[in-house]
Coordinates of C-alpha atoms in Angstrom, one line a residue:
M1 CA 0.0 0.0 0.0
C2 CA 1.3 3.4 -0.9
E3 CA 1.6 6.0 1.8
S4 CA -0.3 9.2 1.3
A5 CA 1.5 12.5 1.3
T6 CA 0.4 14.5 4.3
D7 CA 1.7 17.0 6.7
A8 CA 3.8 15.7 9.5
V9 CA 1.7 15.3 12.7
H10 CA 3.4 16.3 15.9
P11 CA 3.8 13.2 18.1
R12 CA 1.7 14.8 20.8
F13 CA -1.4 14.3 18.7
F14 CA -1.0 10.5 18.0
R15 CA -2.1 9.4 21.5
K16 CA -3.3 11.3 24.5
P17 CA -1.6 10.0 27.7
E18 CA -3.7 9.0 30.6
H19 CA -4.4 12.0 33.0
Y20 CA -3.1 14.3 30.3
V21 CA -3.5 17.9 31.5
R22 CA -1.8 20.8 29.6
A23 CA -3.0 24.2 30.7
F24 CA -1.6 27.4 32.0
K25 CA -2.8 30.9 32.9
I26 CA -1.8 33.7 30.5
A27 CA -1.9 37.5 31.0
L28 CA -2.1 39.8 28.0
I29 CA -1.1 43.3 29.0
Q30 CA -2.7 46.3 27.1
M31 CA -0.7 49.2 28.5
S32 CA -0.4 52.9 27.8
V33 CA 2.8 53.9 26.0
G34 CA 4.2 57.4 26.0
P35 CA 7.4 59.2 25.1
D36 CA 9.2 58.5 28.4
K37 CA 11.1 55.2 27.9
A38 CA 12.0 54.7 31.5
K39 CA 8.4 55.3 32.6
N40 CA 7.1 52.8 29.9
V41 CA 9.5 50.1 31.1
A42 CA 8.7 50.7 34.7
A43 CA 4.9 50.4 33.9
A44 CA 5.5 47.1 32.1
I45 CA 7.5 45.7 35.0
S46 CA 4.7 46.7 37.4
E47 CA 2.1 44.9 35.2
I48 CA 4.2 41.8 35.1
H49 CA 4.3 41.6 38.9
K50 CA 0.5 42.4 39.1
A51 CA -0.2 39.6 36.6
K52 CA 1.9 37.2 38.7
E53 CA -0.1 38.1 41.8
K54 CA -3.3 37.2 39.9
G55 CA -1.9 33.8 39.0
A56 CA -0.4 34.3 35.6
Q57 CA 2.3 31.9 34.5
L58 CA 3.0 33.6 31.1
V59 CA 2.8 37.3 30.6
A60 CA 2.8 39.0 27.2
L61 CA 3.4 42.7 26.5
P62 CA 2.4 44.7 23.4
E63 CA 4.3 45.9 20.4
C64 CA 6.7 48.8 21.0
F65 CA 5.9 48.8 24.7
N66 CA 8.9 50.9 25.6
S67 CA 8.6 53.5 22.9
P68 CA 6.1 55.3 20.8
Y69 CA 5.4 53.5 17.5
G70 CA 6.6 55.3 14.4
T71 CA 9.6 55.3 12.1
K72 CA 10.8 58.6 13.6
Y73 CA 11.2 57.0 17.0
F74 CA 13.0 53.7 16.2
E75 CA 16.5 55.1 16.0
E76 CA 16.2 57.2 19.2
Y77 CA 14.7 54.4 21.3
A78 CA 16.7 51.5 19.9
E79 CA 19.0 49.3 22.1
E80 CA 21.0 46.2 21.8
V81 CA 19.6 42.8 22.6
P82 CA 20.1 41.4 25.2
S83 CA 22.5 43.9 26.8
G84 CA 20.2 47.0 26.6
S85 CA 18.4 48.5 29.6
T86 CA 14.9 47.2 28.6
C87 CA 16.1 43.7 28.2
R88 CA 17.9 43.7 31.5
A89 CA 14.7 45.0 33.2
L90 CA 12.6 42.2 31.5
S91 CA 15.1 39.6 32.6
R92 CA 15.1 40.8 36.2
A93 CA 11.3 41.0 36.3
A94 CA 10.8 37.5 34.9
A95 CA 13.2 36.1 37.5
E96 CA 11.7 38.0 40.4
A97 CA 8.1 37.1 39.4
G98 CA 9.0 33.6 38.4
V99 CA 7.0 33.9 35.1
C100 CA 7.7 33.5 31.4
V101 CA 7.6 36.9 29.8
V102 CA 7.0 37.5 26.1
G103 CA 8.4 41.0 26.0
G104 CA 6.2 42.6 23.4
T105 CA 8.6 44.3 21.0
L106 CA 11.3 46.9 21.2
P107 CA 13.4 48.7 18.6
E108 CA 16.6 46.7 18.4
R109 CA 20.0 48.0 17.2
C110 CA 22.4 45.5 15.7
G111 CA 25.4 47.2 14.1
H112 CA 24.0 49.7 11.6
A113 CA 20.6 47.9 11.3
L114 CA 17.4 48.4 13.3
Y115 CA 14.8 45.7 13.9
N116 CA 11.4 45.4 15.5
T117 CA 12.2 42.6 18.0
C118 CA 10.4 40.4 20.4
T119 CA 12.3 38.8 23.3
V120 CA 11.1 35.9 25.5
W121 CA 12.4 35.3 29.0
D122 CA 11.8 32.2 31.2
G123 CA 11.1 32.2 34.9
S124 CA 14.8 32.3 35.8
G125 CA 15.3 35.4 33.7
A126 CA 17.1 33.6 30.9
L127 CA 16.6 34.7 27.2
V128 CA 15.0 31.8 25.5
A129 CA 13.9 33.3 22.1
T130 CA 14.4 36.4 20.0
Y131 CA 12.3 37.2 17.0
R132 CA 12.8 40.0 14.5
K133 CA 9.7 41.1 12.6
M134 CA 9.8 39.4 9.3
H135 CA 7.1 41.2 7.3
L136 CA 7.6 45.0 7.4
F137 CA 4.5 47.2 7.5
D138 CA 4.6 49.0 4.2
I139 CA 1.1 50.1 3.1
D140 CA -0.7 53.0 1.4
I141 CA -4.4 53.4 1.8
P142 CA -5.4 56.7 0.1
N143 CA -6.9 59.3 2.5
K144 CA -6.5 56.8 5.4
I145 CA -2.9 55.8 6.3
T146 CA 0.5 55.5 4.6
F147 CA 3.3 53.9 6.5
K148 CA 6.6 52.4 5.5
E149 CA 8.6 50.6 8.1
S150 CA 11.2 49.6 5.6
E151 CA 12.4 53.2 5.5
V152 CA 14.0 52.6 8.8
L153 CA 13.8 48.9 9.8
S154 CA 15.4 45.8 8.4
A155 CA 13.4 42.6 8.1
G156 CA 14.1 39.4 10.1
D157 CA 14.5 36.1 8.4
Q158 CA 13.9 33.4 11.0
I159 CA 10.7 31.8 12.1
T160 CA 10.8 31.6 15.9
T161 CA 9.2 29.2 18.4
F162 CA 9.9 28.3 22.0
D163 CA 8.9 25.7 24.5
Y164 CA 7.0 26.5 27.7
Q165 CA 6.4 23.6 30.1
G166 CA 6.3 21.2 27.1
I167 CA 4.0 23.4 25.1
K168 CA 5.4 24.9 21.9
I169 CA 4.5 28.6 21.3
G170 CA 5.2 30.6 18.1
I171 CA 5.9 34.4 17.9
G172 CA 4.9 36.8 15.2
I173 CA 4.6 40.6 15.2
C174 CA 1.7 42.7 14.0
Y175 CA 1.8 42.7 10.2
D176 CA 3.1 39.1 10.3
L177 CA -0.5 38.1 11.2
R178 CA -1.6 38.6 7.6
F179 CA 0.8 35.9 6.3
I180 CA -0.8 32.5 6.7
E181 CA 2.3 30.6 5.4
M182 CA 4.2 31.8 8.5
S183 CA 1.5 30.6 10.9
H184 CA 1.2 27.3 9.1
L185 CA 4.9 26.6 9.4
M186 CA 4.8 27.3 13.1
A187 CA 1.8 25.0 13.5
K188 CA 3.6 22.3 11.5
Q189 CA 6.4 22.6 14.0
G190 CA 4.0 21.7 16.8
C191 CA 2.8 25.1 18.1
S192 CA -0.4 25.1 20.2
L193 CA -0.4 28.9 20.7
L194 CA 0.7 31.8 18.5
I195 CA 1.4 35.2 20.2
Y196 CA 1.4 38.4 18.1
P197 CA 2.3 41.6 19.8
G198 CA 0.7 44.2 17.5
A199 CA -0.5 47.7 17.0
F200 CA -3.1 47.8 14.2
N201 CA -4.3 51.3 13.4
M202 CA -7.7 52.9 13.3
T203 CA -8.2 52.0 9.7
T204 CA -7.1 48.3 9.6
G205 CA -8.0 47.6 13.2
P206 CA -11.7 47.7 12.9
K207 CA -11.6 45.8 9.6
H208 CA -9.1 43.0 10.2
W209 CA -7.8 42.7 13.8
E210 CA -10.3 40.3 15.1
L211 CA -11.0 38.7 11.7
L212 CA -7.3 37.8 11.2
A213 CA -6.9 36.4 14.7
R214 CA -9.9 34.2 14.3
A215 CA -8.8 33.2 10.8
R216 CA -5.4 32.1 12.0
A217 CA -6.9 30.2 14.9
N218 CA -9.4 28.5 12.6
D219 CA -6.8 27.8 9.8
E220 CA -4.3 26.2 12.2
Q221 CA -6.6 24.9 14.9
L222 CA -4.7 26.5 17.8
W223 CA -4.8 29.4 20.3
V224 CA -4.0 32.9 19.1
A225 CA -3.2 35.9 21.3
L226 CA -3.0 39.5 19.9
V227 CA -1.5 42.1 22.3
S228 CA -1.9 45.8 21.5
P229 CA -0.9 49.0 23.3
A230 CA -3.8 51.0 24.7
R231 CA -5.2 53.7 22.4
D232 CA -3.8 57.2 22.7
T233 CA -5.6 59.6 20.4
T234 CA -2.9 62.2 20.9
A235 CA -0.2 60.0 19.5
G236 CA 1.2 60.3 15.9
Y237 CA 0.2 56.7 15.4
V238 CA -3.1 55.8 17.0
A239 CA -3.4 52.1 17.9
W240 CA -6.7 50.2 17.7
G241 CA -6.2 48.4 21.0
H242 CA -8.7 45.5 21.5
T243 CA -6.1 43.0 22.8
L244 CA -7.8 39.6 22.5
L245 CA -7.5 35.8 22.9
V246 CA -9.0 33.3 20.5
D247 CA -9.4 29.6 21.1
P248 CA -8.8 26.7 18.5
W249 CA -12.5 26.8 17.6
A250 CA -12.0 30.4 16.5
T251 CA -14.1 31.7 19.4
V252 CA -13.0 35.0 21.0
V253 CA -12.5 34.0 24.6
D254 CA -11.9 37.6 25.8
Q255 CA -11.3 41.0 24.2
L256 CA -10.5 44.4 25.7
G257 CA -11.6 47.8 24.4
E258 CA -9.3 50.8 23.8
A259 CA -8.3 51.5 27.4
P260 CA -5.4 50.0 29.4
G261 CA -6.3 46.6 30.8
T262 CA -5.3 42.9 31.2
I263 CA -6.8 39.7 29.9
M264 CA -6.3 36.8 32.3
A265 CA -7.3 33.5 30.9
D266 CA -6.5 29.7 30.9
V267 CA -5.0 28.3 27.8
D268 CA -5.9 24.6 27.6
V269 CA -3.9 22.7 25.0
N270 CA -6.4 19.8 25.4
L271 CA -8.7 21.9 23.3
V272 CA -6.2 22.0 20.5
E273 CA -6.2 18.2 20.4
E274 CA -10.0 18.1 20.6
V275 CA -10.4 20.3 17.5
R276 CA -7.6 18.7 15.5
S277 CA -9.0 15.2 16.2
Q278 CA -12.6 16.1 15.3
I279 CA -11.7 18.1 12.1
P280 CA -8.5 16.3 11.0
I281 CA -7.4 18.7 8.2
R282 CA -3.7 17.9 8.9
V283 CA -3.9 14.4 7.5
Q284 CA -6.3 15.5 4.7
R285 CA -4.2 18.2 3.1
R286 CA -3.1 17.2 -0.5
T287 CA 0.6 17.7 0.0
D288 CA 1.2 15.6 -3.1
I289 CA -0.3 18.6 -5.0
Y290 CA 0.5 21.6 -2.8
D291 CA 2.6 22.3 0.3
T292 CA 4.1 25.1 2.4
V293 CA 7.8 24.5 3.0
H294 CA 10.3 26.2 5.3
K295 CA 13.4 27.3 3.4
K296 CA 16.2 27.3 5.9

């Protein structure tokens, strides 16, 4: 009998061990961000500790949590990873609180290049993952918004995942959310949760923020978290806000509005297995005809 060509299935989904329980409490922090870098970082550290007090085991911050979002700010606020002051503060907070911290994003300087970078720190304060935004936000919507990150930023070239207590988690940043190939590759690598620090604007936010989060959750049958800064109507770039968490059935578990706040929720990986076993698209894809491949 010939074997059919299908996606590789992560070993976790072949058999569910007896007494299998895979769940953790996540905190998604929608915080205000202003021009004072030190104040922004201090606020983020405070929120990490508050989330820990509420039982969070993994805390995620928004895109550009230590600086205003905008091409004119990236050079001024940029720092090296992991030696910069923001990274040192995140490492210390993760260790003191004993939580995993997905450090939103910060403008990273590496030589002459600037990146929009997410760092991930474990409960001992060790750096376990670094992701540089791969798809730069270059758009032009007439009479609405024109923005070109590539004028200042360089693009990353590595898909990034990390393991948290035996659960694989993938990282994307904002505009990356629109590219299904990226999320599919992370799912193929065994991810049960994708986290996107992001700052959609007042044009694309109402149209696509929730839509894309639910689409990625539905397409890949996993959890999706989008973490935005709070809305500041006085800023040069006004973020949509609406931080949200979507489950593998593509149901919005919780969503904030425009103001600062925190989502606290349980992420149950058993639900990933439930959906994938009941709607087994992974073994039904016609990879003899089409496929998504990772070019290393």
